[in-house]
Structures are given as C-alpha cells and as structure tokens.
CSV table of C-alpha atoms in Angstrom, one decimal:
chain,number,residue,atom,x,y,z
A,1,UNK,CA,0.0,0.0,0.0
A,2,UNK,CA,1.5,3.5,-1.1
A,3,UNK,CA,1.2,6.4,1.1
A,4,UNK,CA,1.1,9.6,0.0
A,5,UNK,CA,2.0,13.4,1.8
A,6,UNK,CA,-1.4,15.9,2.3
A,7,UNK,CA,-1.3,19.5,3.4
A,8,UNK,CA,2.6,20.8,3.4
A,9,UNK,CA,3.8,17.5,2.3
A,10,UNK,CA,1.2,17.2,-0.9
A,11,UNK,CA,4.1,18.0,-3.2
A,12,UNK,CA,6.5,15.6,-1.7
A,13,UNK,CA,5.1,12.7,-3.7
A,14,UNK,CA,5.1,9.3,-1.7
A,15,UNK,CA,6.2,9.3,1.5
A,16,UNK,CA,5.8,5.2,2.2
A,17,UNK,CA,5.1,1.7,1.1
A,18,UNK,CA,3.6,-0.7,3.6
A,19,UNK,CA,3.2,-4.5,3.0
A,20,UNK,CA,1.3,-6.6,5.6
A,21,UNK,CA,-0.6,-9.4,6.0
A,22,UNK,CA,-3.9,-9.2,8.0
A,23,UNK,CA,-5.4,-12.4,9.0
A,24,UNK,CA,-8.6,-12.6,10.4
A,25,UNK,CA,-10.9,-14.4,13.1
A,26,UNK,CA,-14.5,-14.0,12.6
A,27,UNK,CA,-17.9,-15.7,13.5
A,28,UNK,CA,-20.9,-15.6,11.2
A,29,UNK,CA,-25.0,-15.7,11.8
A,30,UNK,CA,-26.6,-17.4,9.0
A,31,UNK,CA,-30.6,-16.9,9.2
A,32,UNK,CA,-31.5,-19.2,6.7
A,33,UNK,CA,-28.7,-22.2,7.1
A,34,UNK,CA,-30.7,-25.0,5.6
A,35,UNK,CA,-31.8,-23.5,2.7
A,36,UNK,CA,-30.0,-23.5,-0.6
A,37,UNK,CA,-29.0,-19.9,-0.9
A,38,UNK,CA,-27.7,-19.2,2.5
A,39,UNK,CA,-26.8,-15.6,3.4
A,40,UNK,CA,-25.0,-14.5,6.4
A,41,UNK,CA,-23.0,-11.7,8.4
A,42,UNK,CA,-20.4,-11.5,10.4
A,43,UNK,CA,-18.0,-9.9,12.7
A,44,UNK,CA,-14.8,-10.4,14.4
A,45,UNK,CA,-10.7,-9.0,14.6
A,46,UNK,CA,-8.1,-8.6,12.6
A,47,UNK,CA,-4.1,-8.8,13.4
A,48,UNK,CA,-2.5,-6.0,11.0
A,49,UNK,CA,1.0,-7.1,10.7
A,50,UNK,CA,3.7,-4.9,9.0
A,51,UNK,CA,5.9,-7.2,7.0
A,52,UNK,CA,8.1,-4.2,4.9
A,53,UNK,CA,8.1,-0.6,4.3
A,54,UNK,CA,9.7,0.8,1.7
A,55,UNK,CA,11.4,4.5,2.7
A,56,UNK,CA,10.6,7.3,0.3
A,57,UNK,CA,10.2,10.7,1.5
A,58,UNK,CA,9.9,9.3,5.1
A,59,UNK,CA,13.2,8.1,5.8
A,60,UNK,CA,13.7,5.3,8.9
A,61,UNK,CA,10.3,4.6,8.9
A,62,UNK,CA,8.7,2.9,11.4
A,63,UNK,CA,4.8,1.1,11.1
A,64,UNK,CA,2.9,0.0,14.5
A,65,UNK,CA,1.0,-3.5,14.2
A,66,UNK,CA,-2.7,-3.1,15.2
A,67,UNK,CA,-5.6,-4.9,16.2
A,68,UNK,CA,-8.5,-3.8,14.6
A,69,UNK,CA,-12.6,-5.0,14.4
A,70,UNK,CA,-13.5,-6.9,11.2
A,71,UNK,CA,-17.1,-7.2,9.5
A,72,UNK,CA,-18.2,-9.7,6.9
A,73,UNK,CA,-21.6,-10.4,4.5
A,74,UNK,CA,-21.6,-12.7,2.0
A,75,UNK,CA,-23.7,-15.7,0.2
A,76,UNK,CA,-23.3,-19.5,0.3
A,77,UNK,CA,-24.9,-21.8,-2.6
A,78,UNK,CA,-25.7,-25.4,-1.9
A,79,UNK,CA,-27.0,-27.1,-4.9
A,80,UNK,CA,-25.8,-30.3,-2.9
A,81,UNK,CA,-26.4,-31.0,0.5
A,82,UNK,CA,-22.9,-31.0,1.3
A,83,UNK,CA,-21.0,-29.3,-1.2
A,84,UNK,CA,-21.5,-25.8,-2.3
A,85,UNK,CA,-19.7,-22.5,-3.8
A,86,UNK,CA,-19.6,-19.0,-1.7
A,87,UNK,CA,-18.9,-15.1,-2.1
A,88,UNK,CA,-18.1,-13.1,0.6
A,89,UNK,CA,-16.4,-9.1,1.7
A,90,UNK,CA,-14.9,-8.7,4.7
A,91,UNK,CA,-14.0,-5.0,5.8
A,92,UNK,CA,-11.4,-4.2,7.9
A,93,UNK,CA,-11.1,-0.7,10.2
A,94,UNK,CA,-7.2,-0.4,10.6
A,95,UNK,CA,-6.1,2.4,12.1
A,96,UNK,CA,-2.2,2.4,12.8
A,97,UNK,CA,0.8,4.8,13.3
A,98,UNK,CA,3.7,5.7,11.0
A,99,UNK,CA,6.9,7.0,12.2
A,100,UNK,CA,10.4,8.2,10.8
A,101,UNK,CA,12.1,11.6,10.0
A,102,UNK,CA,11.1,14.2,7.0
A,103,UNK,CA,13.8,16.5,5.6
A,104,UNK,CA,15.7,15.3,9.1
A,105,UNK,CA,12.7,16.1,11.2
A,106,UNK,CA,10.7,13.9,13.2
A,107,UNK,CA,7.7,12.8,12.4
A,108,UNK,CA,4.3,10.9,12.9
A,109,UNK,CA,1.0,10.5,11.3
A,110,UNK,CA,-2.1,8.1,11.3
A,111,UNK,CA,-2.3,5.8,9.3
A,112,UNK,CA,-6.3,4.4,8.6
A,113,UNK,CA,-5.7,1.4,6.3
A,114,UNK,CA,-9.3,-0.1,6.2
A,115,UNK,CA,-8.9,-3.1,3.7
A,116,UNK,CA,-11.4,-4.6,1.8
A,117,UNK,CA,-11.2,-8.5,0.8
A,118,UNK,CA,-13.7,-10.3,-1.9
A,119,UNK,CA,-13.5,-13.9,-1.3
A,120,UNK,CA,-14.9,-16.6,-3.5
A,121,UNK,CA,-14.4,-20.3,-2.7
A,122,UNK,CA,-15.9,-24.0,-2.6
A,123,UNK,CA,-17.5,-25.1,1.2
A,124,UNK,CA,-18.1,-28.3,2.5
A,125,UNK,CA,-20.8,-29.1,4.9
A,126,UNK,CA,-19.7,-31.1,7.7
C-alpha cells in the first residue's frame, strides 16, 4: 500500500510503502442455514502485521502492528447438501501509526488502512 503526503507535504510525492498481512478471526450468523442460498454476516478481529516498508520521502520509517474489528456479508450456494460455492467481503477498520524523519525532522502520522477483501471459494458441509 502506497502512502502519500497531504497538506505541506502534498508536493513531496510518496512518503511510504507498507506491506502486511492481516489475517482474520470472525464468527458468522446465517438466518437461513438450511436453505440452498444461504446468506449470512459476520464480525470479528483482525491482526494487522507490518511485513516491509519501503522509505521514500519518510526516511527510517517505522509502522505499529494493530488490532482492529473486522465485519463480513456474504452468500453460500448449496445445490448439494454438502457441497456448495460461496462469495463473501470482509472489511477491515485499521487504524495504525507511521513514524520516521522528513527532511531530518521527526515525524508521525495516522495511518487508517481499512482493507477490503472479496472472497470466493468451494464449502463443504460437515
């Protein structure tokens, strides 16, 4: 993910590139669970975990790890009684801190992150 300076820093191009992984734990209500189409919601955490950066115009840069709530929606399709195809969004609210030195200053700014995964797969009923 590329970050990018606002206000004084607009015209300083990007400041940072982040790469994490953010796994996530999350328990889902299904209303309808025995019906073929099956929708459901969901909600649980995510673990933000900062992997790289990638210094531009933030030099030493620094990127907190954060915990952070996690909601889902999506749709299961069970032609079969046990074997079906679902679709599914999760949406992350990652809020995080960034920190390292411009033009040999310190420096520190928010970072809101808030990733959005589509999901598609085959499920098994057990």
């Amino acid at each position: 993910m590329k970050y990018r300076g606002a206000g004084v820093l607009a015209t300083a191009g990007p400041l940072l590139d982040v790469r994490y992984a953010a796994p996530a734990v999350t328990l889902v209500w299904s209303p309808l669970r025995a019906r073929v189409i099956t929708p459901y919601v969901g909600a649980g955490v995510t673990y933000m975990h900062v992997m790289a950066t990638r210094n531009r115009g933030l030099a030493d840069a620094t990127v907190d790890d954060d915990v952070a709530p996690v909601l889902q929606a999506g749709l299961s399709l069970f032609p079969h009684h046990r074997w079906g195809v679902f679709e599914d969004v999760k949406k992350a609210y990652v809020r995080t801190v960034a920190r390292g030195t411009v033009a040999g200053y310190p420096s520190s700014t928010r970072l809101q992150m808030d990733p959005t995964v589509l999901q598609a797969g085959v499920a098994l009923r057990l």
